[in-house]
Tab-separated table of N, CA and C in Angstrom:
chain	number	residue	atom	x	y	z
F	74	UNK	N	0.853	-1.175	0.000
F	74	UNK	CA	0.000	0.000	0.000
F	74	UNK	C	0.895	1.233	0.000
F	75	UNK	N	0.967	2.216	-0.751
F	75	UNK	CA	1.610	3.270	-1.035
F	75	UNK	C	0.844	4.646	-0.064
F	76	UNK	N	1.570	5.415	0.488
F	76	UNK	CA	0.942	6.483	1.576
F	76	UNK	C	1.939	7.792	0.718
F	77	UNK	N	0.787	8.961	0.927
F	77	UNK	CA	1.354	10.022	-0.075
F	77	UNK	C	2.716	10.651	1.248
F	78	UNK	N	3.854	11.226	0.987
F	78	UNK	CA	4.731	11.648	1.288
F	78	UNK	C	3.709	13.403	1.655
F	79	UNK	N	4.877	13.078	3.166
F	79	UNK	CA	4.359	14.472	3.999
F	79	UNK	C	5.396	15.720	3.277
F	80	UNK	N	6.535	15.574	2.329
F	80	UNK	CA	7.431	16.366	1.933
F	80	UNK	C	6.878	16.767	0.441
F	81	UNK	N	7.107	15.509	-0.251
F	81	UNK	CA	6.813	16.033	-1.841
F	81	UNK	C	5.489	15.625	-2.132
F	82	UNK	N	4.613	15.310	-1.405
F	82	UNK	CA	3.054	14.711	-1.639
F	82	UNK	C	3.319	13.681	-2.789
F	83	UNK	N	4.081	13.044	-3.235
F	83	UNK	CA	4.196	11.232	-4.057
F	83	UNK	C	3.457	10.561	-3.329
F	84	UNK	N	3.216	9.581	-4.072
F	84	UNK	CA	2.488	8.511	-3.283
F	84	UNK	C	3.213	7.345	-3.049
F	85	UNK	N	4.509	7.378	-2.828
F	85	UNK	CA	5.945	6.211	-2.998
F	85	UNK	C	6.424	6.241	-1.858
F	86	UNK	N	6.060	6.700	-0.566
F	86	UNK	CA	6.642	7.025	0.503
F	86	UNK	C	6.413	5.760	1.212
F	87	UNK	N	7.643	4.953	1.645
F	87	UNK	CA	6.760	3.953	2.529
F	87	UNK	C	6.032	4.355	3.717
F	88	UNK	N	6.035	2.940	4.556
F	88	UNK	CA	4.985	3.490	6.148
F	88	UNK	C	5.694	3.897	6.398
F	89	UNK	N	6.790	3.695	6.937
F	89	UNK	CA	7.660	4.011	8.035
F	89	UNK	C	8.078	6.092	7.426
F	90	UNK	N	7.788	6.220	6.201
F	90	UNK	CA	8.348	7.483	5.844
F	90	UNK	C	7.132	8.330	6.127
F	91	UNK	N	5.966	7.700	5.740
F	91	UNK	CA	4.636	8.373	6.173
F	91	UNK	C	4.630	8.623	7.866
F	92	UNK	N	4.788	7.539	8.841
F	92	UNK	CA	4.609	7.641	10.024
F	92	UNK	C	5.581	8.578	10.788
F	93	UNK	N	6.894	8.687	10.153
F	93	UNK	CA	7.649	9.169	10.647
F	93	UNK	C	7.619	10.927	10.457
F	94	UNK	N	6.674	11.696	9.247
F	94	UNK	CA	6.519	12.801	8.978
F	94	UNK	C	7.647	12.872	7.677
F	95	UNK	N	8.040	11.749	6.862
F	95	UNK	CA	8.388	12.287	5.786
F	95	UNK	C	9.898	11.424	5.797
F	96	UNK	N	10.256	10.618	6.646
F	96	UNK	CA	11.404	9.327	6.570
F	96	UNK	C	12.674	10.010	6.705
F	97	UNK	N	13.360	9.801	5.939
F	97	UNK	CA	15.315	10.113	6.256
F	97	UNK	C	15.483	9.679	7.588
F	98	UNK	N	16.631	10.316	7.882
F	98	UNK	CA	17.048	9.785	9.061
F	98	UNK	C	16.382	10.057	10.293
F	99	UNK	N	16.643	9.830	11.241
F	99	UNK	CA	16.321	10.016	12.630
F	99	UNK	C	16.597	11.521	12.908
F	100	UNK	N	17.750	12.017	12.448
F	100	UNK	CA	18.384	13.595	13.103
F	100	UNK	C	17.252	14.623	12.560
F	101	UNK	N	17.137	14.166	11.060
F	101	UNK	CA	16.330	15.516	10.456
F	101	UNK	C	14.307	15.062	11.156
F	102	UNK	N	14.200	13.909	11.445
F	102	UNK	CA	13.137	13.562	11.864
F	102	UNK	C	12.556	14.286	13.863
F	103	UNK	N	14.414	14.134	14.270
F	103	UNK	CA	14.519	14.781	15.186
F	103	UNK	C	14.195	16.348	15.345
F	104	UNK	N	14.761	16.792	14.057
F	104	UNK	CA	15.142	18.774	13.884
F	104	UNK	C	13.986	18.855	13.743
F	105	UNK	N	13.162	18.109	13.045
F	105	UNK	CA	11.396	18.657	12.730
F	105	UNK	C	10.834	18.595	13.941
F	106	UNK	N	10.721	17.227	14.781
F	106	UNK	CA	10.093	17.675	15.684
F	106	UNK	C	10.192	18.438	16.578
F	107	UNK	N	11.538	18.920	16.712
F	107	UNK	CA	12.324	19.695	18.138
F	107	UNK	C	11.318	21.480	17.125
F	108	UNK	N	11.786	21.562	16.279
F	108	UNK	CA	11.169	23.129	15.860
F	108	UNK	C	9.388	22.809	16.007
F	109	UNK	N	8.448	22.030	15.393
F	109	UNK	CA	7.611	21.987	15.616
F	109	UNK	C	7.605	22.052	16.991
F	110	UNK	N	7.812	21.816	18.555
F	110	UNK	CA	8.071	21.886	19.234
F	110	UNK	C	8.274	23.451	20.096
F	111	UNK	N	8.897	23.974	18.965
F	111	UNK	CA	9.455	25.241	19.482
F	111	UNK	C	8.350	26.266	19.086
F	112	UNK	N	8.044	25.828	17.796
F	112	UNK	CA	6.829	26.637	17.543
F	112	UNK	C	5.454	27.052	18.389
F	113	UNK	N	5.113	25.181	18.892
F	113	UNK	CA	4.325	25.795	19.891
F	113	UNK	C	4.615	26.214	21.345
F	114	UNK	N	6.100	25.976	21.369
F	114	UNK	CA	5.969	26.471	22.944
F	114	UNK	C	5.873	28.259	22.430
F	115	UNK	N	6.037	29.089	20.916
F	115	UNK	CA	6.268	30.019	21.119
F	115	UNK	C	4.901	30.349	20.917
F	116	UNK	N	3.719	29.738	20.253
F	116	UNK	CA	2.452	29.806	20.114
F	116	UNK	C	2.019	30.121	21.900
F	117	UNK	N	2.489	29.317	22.662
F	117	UNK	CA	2.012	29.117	23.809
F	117	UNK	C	2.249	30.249	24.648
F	118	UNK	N	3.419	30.466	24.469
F	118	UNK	CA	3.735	31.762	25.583
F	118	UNK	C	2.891	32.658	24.743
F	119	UNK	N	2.626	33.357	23.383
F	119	UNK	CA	2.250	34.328	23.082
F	119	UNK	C	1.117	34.528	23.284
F	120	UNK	N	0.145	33.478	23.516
F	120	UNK	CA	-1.032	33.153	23.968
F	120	UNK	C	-0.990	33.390	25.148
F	121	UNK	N	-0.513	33.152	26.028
F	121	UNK	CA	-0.204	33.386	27.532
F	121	UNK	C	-0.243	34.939	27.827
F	122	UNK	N	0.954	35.080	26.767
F	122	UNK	CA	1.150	37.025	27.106
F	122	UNK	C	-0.128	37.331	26.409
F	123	UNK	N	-0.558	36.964	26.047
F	123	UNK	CA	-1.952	38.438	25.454
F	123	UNK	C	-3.129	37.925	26.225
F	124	UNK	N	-3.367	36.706	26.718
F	124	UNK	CA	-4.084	36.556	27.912
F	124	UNK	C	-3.730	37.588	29.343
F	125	UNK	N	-3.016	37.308	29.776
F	125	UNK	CA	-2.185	37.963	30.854
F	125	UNK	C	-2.459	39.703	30.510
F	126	UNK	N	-2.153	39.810	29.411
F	126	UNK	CA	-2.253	41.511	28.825
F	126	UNK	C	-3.860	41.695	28.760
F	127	UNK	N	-4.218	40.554	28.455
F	127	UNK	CA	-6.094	41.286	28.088
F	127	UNK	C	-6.631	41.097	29.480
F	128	UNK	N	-6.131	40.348	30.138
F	128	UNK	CA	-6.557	40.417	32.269
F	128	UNK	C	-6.239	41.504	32.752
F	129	UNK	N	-4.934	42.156	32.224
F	129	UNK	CA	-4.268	43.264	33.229
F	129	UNK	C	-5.414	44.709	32.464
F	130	UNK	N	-5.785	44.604	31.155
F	130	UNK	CA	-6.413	45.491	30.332
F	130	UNK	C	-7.483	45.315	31.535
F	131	UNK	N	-8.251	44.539	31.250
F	131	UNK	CA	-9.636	44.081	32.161
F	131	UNK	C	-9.894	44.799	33.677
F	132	UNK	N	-8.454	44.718	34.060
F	132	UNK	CA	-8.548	44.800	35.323
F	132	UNK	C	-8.492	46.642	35.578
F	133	UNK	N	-7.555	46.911	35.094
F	133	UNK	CA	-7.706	48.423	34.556
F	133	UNK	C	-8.515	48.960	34.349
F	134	UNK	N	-9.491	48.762	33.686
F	134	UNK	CA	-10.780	49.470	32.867
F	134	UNK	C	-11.736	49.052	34.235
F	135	UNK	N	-11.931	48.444	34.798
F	135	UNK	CA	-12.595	48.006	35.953
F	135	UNK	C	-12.587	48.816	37.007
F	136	UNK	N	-11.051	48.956	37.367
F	136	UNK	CA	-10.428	49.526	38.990
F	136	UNK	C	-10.675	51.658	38.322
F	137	UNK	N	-10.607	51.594	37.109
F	137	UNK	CA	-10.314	52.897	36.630
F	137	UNK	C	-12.459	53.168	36.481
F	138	UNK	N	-13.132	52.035	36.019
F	138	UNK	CA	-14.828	52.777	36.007
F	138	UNK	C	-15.480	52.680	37.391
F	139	UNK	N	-14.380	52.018	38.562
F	139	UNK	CA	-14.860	51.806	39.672
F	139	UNK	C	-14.354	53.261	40.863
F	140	UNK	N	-13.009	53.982	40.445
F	140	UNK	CA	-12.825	55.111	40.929
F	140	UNK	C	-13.638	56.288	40.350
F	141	UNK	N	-13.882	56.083	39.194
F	141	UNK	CA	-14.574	57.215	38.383
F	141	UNK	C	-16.227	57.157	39.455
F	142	UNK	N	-16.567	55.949	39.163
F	142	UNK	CA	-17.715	56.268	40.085
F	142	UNK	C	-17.876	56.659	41.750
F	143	UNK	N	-16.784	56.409	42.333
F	143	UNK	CA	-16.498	56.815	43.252
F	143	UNK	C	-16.534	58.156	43.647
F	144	UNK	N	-15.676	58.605	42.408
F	144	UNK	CA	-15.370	59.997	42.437
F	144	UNK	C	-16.897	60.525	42.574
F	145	UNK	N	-17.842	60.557	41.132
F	145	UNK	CA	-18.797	61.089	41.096
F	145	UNK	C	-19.844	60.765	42.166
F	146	UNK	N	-19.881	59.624	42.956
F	146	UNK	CA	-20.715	59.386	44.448
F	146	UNK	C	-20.214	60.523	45.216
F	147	UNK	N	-19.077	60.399	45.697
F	147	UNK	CA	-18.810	61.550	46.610
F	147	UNK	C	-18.590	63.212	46.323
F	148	UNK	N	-18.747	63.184	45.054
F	148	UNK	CA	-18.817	65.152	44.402
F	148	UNK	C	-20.500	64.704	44.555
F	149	UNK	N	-21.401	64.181	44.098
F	149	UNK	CA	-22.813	63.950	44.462
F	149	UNK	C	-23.008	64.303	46.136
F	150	UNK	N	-22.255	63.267	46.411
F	150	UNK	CA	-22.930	63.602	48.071
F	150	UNK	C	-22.496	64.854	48.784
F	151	UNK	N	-21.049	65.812	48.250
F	151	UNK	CA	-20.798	67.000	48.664
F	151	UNK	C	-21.205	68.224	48.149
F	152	UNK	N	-22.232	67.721	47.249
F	152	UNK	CA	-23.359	68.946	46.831
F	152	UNK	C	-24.622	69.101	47.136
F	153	UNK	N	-24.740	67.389	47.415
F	153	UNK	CA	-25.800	67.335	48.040
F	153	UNK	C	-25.583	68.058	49.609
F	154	UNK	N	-24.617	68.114	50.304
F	154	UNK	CA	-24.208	68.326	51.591
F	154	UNK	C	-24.270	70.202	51.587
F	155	UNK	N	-23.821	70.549	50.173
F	155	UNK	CA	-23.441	71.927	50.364
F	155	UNK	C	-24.757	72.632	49.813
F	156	UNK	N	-26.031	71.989	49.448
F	156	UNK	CA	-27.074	72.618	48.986
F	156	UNK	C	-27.948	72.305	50.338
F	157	UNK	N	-27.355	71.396	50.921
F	157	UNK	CA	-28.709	71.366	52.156
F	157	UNK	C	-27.940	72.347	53.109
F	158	UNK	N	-26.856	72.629	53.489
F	158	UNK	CA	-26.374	73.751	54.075
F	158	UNK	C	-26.684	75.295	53.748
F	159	UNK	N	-27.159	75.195	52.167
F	159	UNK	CA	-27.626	76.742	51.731
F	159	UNK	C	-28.976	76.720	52.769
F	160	UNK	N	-29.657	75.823	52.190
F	160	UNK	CA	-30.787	75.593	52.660
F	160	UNK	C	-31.146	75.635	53.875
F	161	UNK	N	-30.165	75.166	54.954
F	161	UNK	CA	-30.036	75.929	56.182
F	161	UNK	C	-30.290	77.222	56.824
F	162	UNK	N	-29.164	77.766	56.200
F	162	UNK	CA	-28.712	79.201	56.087
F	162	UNK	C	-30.083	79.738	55.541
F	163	UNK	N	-30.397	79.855	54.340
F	163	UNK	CA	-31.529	80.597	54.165
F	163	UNK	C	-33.003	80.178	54.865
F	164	UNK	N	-32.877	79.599	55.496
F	164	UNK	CA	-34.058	79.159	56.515
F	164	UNK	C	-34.052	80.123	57.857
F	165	UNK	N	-32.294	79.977	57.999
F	165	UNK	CA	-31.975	80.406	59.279
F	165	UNK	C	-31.864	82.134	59.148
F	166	UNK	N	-31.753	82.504	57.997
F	166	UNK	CA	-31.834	83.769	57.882
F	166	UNK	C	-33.369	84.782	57.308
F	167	UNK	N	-33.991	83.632	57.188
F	167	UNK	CA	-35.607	83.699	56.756
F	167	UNK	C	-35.939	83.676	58.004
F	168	UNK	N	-35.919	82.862	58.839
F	168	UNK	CA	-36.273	82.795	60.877
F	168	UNK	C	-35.778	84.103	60.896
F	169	UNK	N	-34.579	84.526	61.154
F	169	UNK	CA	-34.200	86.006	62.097
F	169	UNK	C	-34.874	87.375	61.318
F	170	UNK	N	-35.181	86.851	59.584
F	170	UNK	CA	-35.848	88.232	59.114
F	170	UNK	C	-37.341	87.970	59.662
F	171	UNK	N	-37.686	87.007	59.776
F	171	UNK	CA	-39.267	86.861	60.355
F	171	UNK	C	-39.647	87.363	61.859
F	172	UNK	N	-38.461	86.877	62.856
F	172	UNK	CA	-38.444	87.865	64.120
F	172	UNK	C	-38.267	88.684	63.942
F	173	UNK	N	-37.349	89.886	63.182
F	173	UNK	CA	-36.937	91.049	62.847
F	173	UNK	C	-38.323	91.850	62.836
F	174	UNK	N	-38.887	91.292	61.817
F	174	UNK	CA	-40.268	91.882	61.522
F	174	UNK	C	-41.552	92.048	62.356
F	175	UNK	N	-41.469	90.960	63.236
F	175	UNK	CA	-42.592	90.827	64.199
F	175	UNK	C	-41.928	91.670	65.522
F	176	UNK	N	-41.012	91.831	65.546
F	176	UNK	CA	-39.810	92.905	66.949
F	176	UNK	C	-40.446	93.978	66.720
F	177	UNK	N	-40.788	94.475	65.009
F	177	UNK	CA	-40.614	95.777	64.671
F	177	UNK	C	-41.963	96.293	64.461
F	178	UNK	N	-42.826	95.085	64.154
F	178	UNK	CA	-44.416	95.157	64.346
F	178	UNK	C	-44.942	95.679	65.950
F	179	UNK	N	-44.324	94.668	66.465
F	179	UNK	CA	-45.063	95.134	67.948
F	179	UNK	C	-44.199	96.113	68.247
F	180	UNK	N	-43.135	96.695	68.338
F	180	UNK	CA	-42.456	98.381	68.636
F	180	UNK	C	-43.496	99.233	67.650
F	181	UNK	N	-43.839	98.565	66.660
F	181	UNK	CA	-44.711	99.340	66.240
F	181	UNK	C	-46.595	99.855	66.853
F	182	UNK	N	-46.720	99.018	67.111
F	182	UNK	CA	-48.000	98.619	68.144
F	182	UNK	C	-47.857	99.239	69.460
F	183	UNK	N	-46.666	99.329	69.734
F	183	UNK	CA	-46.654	100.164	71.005
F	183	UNK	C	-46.611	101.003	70.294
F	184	UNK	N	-45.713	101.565	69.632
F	184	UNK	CA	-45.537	102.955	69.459
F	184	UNK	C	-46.835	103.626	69.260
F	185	UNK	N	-48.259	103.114	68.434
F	185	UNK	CA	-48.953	103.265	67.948
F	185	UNK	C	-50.380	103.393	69.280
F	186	UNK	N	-49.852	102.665	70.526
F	186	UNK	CA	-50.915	102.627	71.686
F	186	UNK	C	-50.407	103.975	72.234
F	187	UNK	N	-48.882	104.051	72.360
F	187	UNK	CA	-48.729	105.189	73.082
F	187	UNK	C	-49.090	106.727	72.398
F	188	UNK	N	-48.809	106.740	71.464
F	188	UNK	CA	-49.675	107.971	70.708
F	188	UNK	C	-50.563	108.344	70.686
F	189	UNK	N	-51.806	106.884	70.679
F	189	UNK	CA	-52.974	107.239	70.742
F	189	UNK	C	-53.591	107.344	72.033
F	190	UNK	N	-52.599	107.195	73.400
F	190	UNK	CA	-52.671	107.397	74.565
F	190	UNK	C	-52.463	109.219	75.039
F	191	UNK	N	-51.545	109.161	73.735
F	191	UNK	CA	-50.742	110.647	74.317
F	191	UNK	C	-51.825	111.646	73.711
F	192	UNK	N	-53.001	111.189	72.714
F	192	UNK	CA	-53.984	112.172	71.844
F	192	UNK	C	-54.537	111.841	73.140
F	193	UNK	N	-55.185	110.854	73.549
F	193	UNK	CA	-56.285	110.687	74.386
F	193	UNK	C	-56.365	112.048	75.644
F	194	UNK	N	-54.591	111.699	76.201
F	194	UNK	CA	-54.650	112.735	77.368
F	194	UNK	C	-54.693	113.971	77.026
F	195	UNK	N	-54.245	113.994	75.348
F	195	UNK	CA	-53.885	115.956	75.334
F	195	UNK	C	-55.073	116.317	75.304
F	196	UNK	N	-56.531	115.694	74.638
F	196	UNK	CA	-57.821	115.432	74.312
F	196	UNK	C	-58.365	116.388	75.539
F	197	UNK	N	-57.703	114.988	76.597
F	197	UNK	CA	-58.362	115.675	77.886
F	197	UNK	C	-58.257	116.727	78.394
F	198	UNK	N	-57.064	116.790	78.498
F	198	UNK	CA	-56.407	117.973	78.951
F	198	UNK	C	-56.737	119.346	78.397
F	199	UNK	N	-56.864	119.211	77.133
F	199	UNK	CA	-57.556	120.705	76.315
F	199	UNK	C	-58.944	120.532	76.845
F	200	UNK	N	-59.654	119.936	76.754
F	200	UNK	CA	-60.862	119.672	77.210
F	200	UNK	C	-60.969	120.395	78.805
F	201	UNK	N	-60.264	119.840	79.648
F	201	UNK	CA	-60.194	120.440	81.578
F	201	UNK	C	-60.215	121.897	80.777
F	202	UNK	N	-58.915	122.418	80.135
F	202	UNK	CA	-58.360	123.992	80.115
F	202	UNK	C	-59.620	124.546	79.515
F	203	UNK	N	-60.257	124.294	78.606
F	203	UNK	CA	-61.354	124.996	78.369
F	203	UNK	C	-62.611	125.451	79.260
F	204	UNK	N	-62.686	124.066	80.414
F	204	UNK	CA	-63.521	123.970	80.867
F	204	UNK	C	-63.435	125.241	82.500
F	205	UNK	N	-62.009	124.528	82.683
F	205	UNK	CA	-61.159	125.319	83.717
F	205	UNK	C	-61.634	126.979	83.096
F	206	UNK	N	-61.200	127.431	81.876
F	206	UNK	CA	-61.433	128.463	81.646
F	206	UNK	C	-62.345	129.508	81.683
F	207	UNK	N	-63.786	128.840	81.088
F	207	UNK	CA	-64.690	128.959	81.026
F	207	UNK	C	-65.756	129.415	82.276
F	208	UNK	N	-65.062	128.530	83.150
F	208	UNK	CA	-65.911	128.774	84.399
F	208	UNK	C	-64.900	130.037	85.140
């Protein structure tokens, strides 16, 4: 039975040249397999490194969308912090203009009893002098 040759594709190759990847001696049967050999250990590592490189990529893009959000949680929560502090403040300064006003209402209310206290007596008082007079 004739097996086609792994070198020149003939079909004259015995078994032993077929099984062996193409026959001759042992050394060059050796050199093929030692480079096939080499090939994939270099297949292998390169595979390795761009695994290893697309993990370290991975891991990067991860640790880097995981600070980013970080970042923006805590600028969120320190605006949130610095708008409820306005909000304070103008509460707290809305309270003291609201006493301000009611201080100045009732000084006003007095002011406004005592005047009409001070007509009442002059009232009177012109009233006696006329009367005083008269008689």
């Amino acid at each position: 039975m004739l097996h086609q040759c792994v070198h020149c594709g003939n079909g004259d190759a015995s078994r032993e040249e077929w099984y062996n990847g193409g026959g001759g001696s042992s050394s060059s049967s050796n050199s093929n397999s030692s480079s096939n050999s080499a090939v994939i250990v270099v297949v292998v590592v390169v595979v390795v490194v761009v695994v290893v490189v697309a993990v370290v990529v991975v891991v990067v893009v991860i640790v880097v969308v995981v600070v980013v959000v970080v970042v923006v949680v805590v600028a969120a929560a320190v605006v949130v912090v610095v708008v409820a502090a306005v909000i304070v403040v103008v509460v707290v300064v809305l309270a003291a203009a609201a006493v301000v006003v009611v201080v100045v209402l009732a000084a006003a209310a007095v002011v406004a009893v005592v005047v009409a206290a001070a007509v009442v007596v002059l009232v009177v008082v012109k009233e006696l002098v006329v009367i005083v007079v008269l008689v």
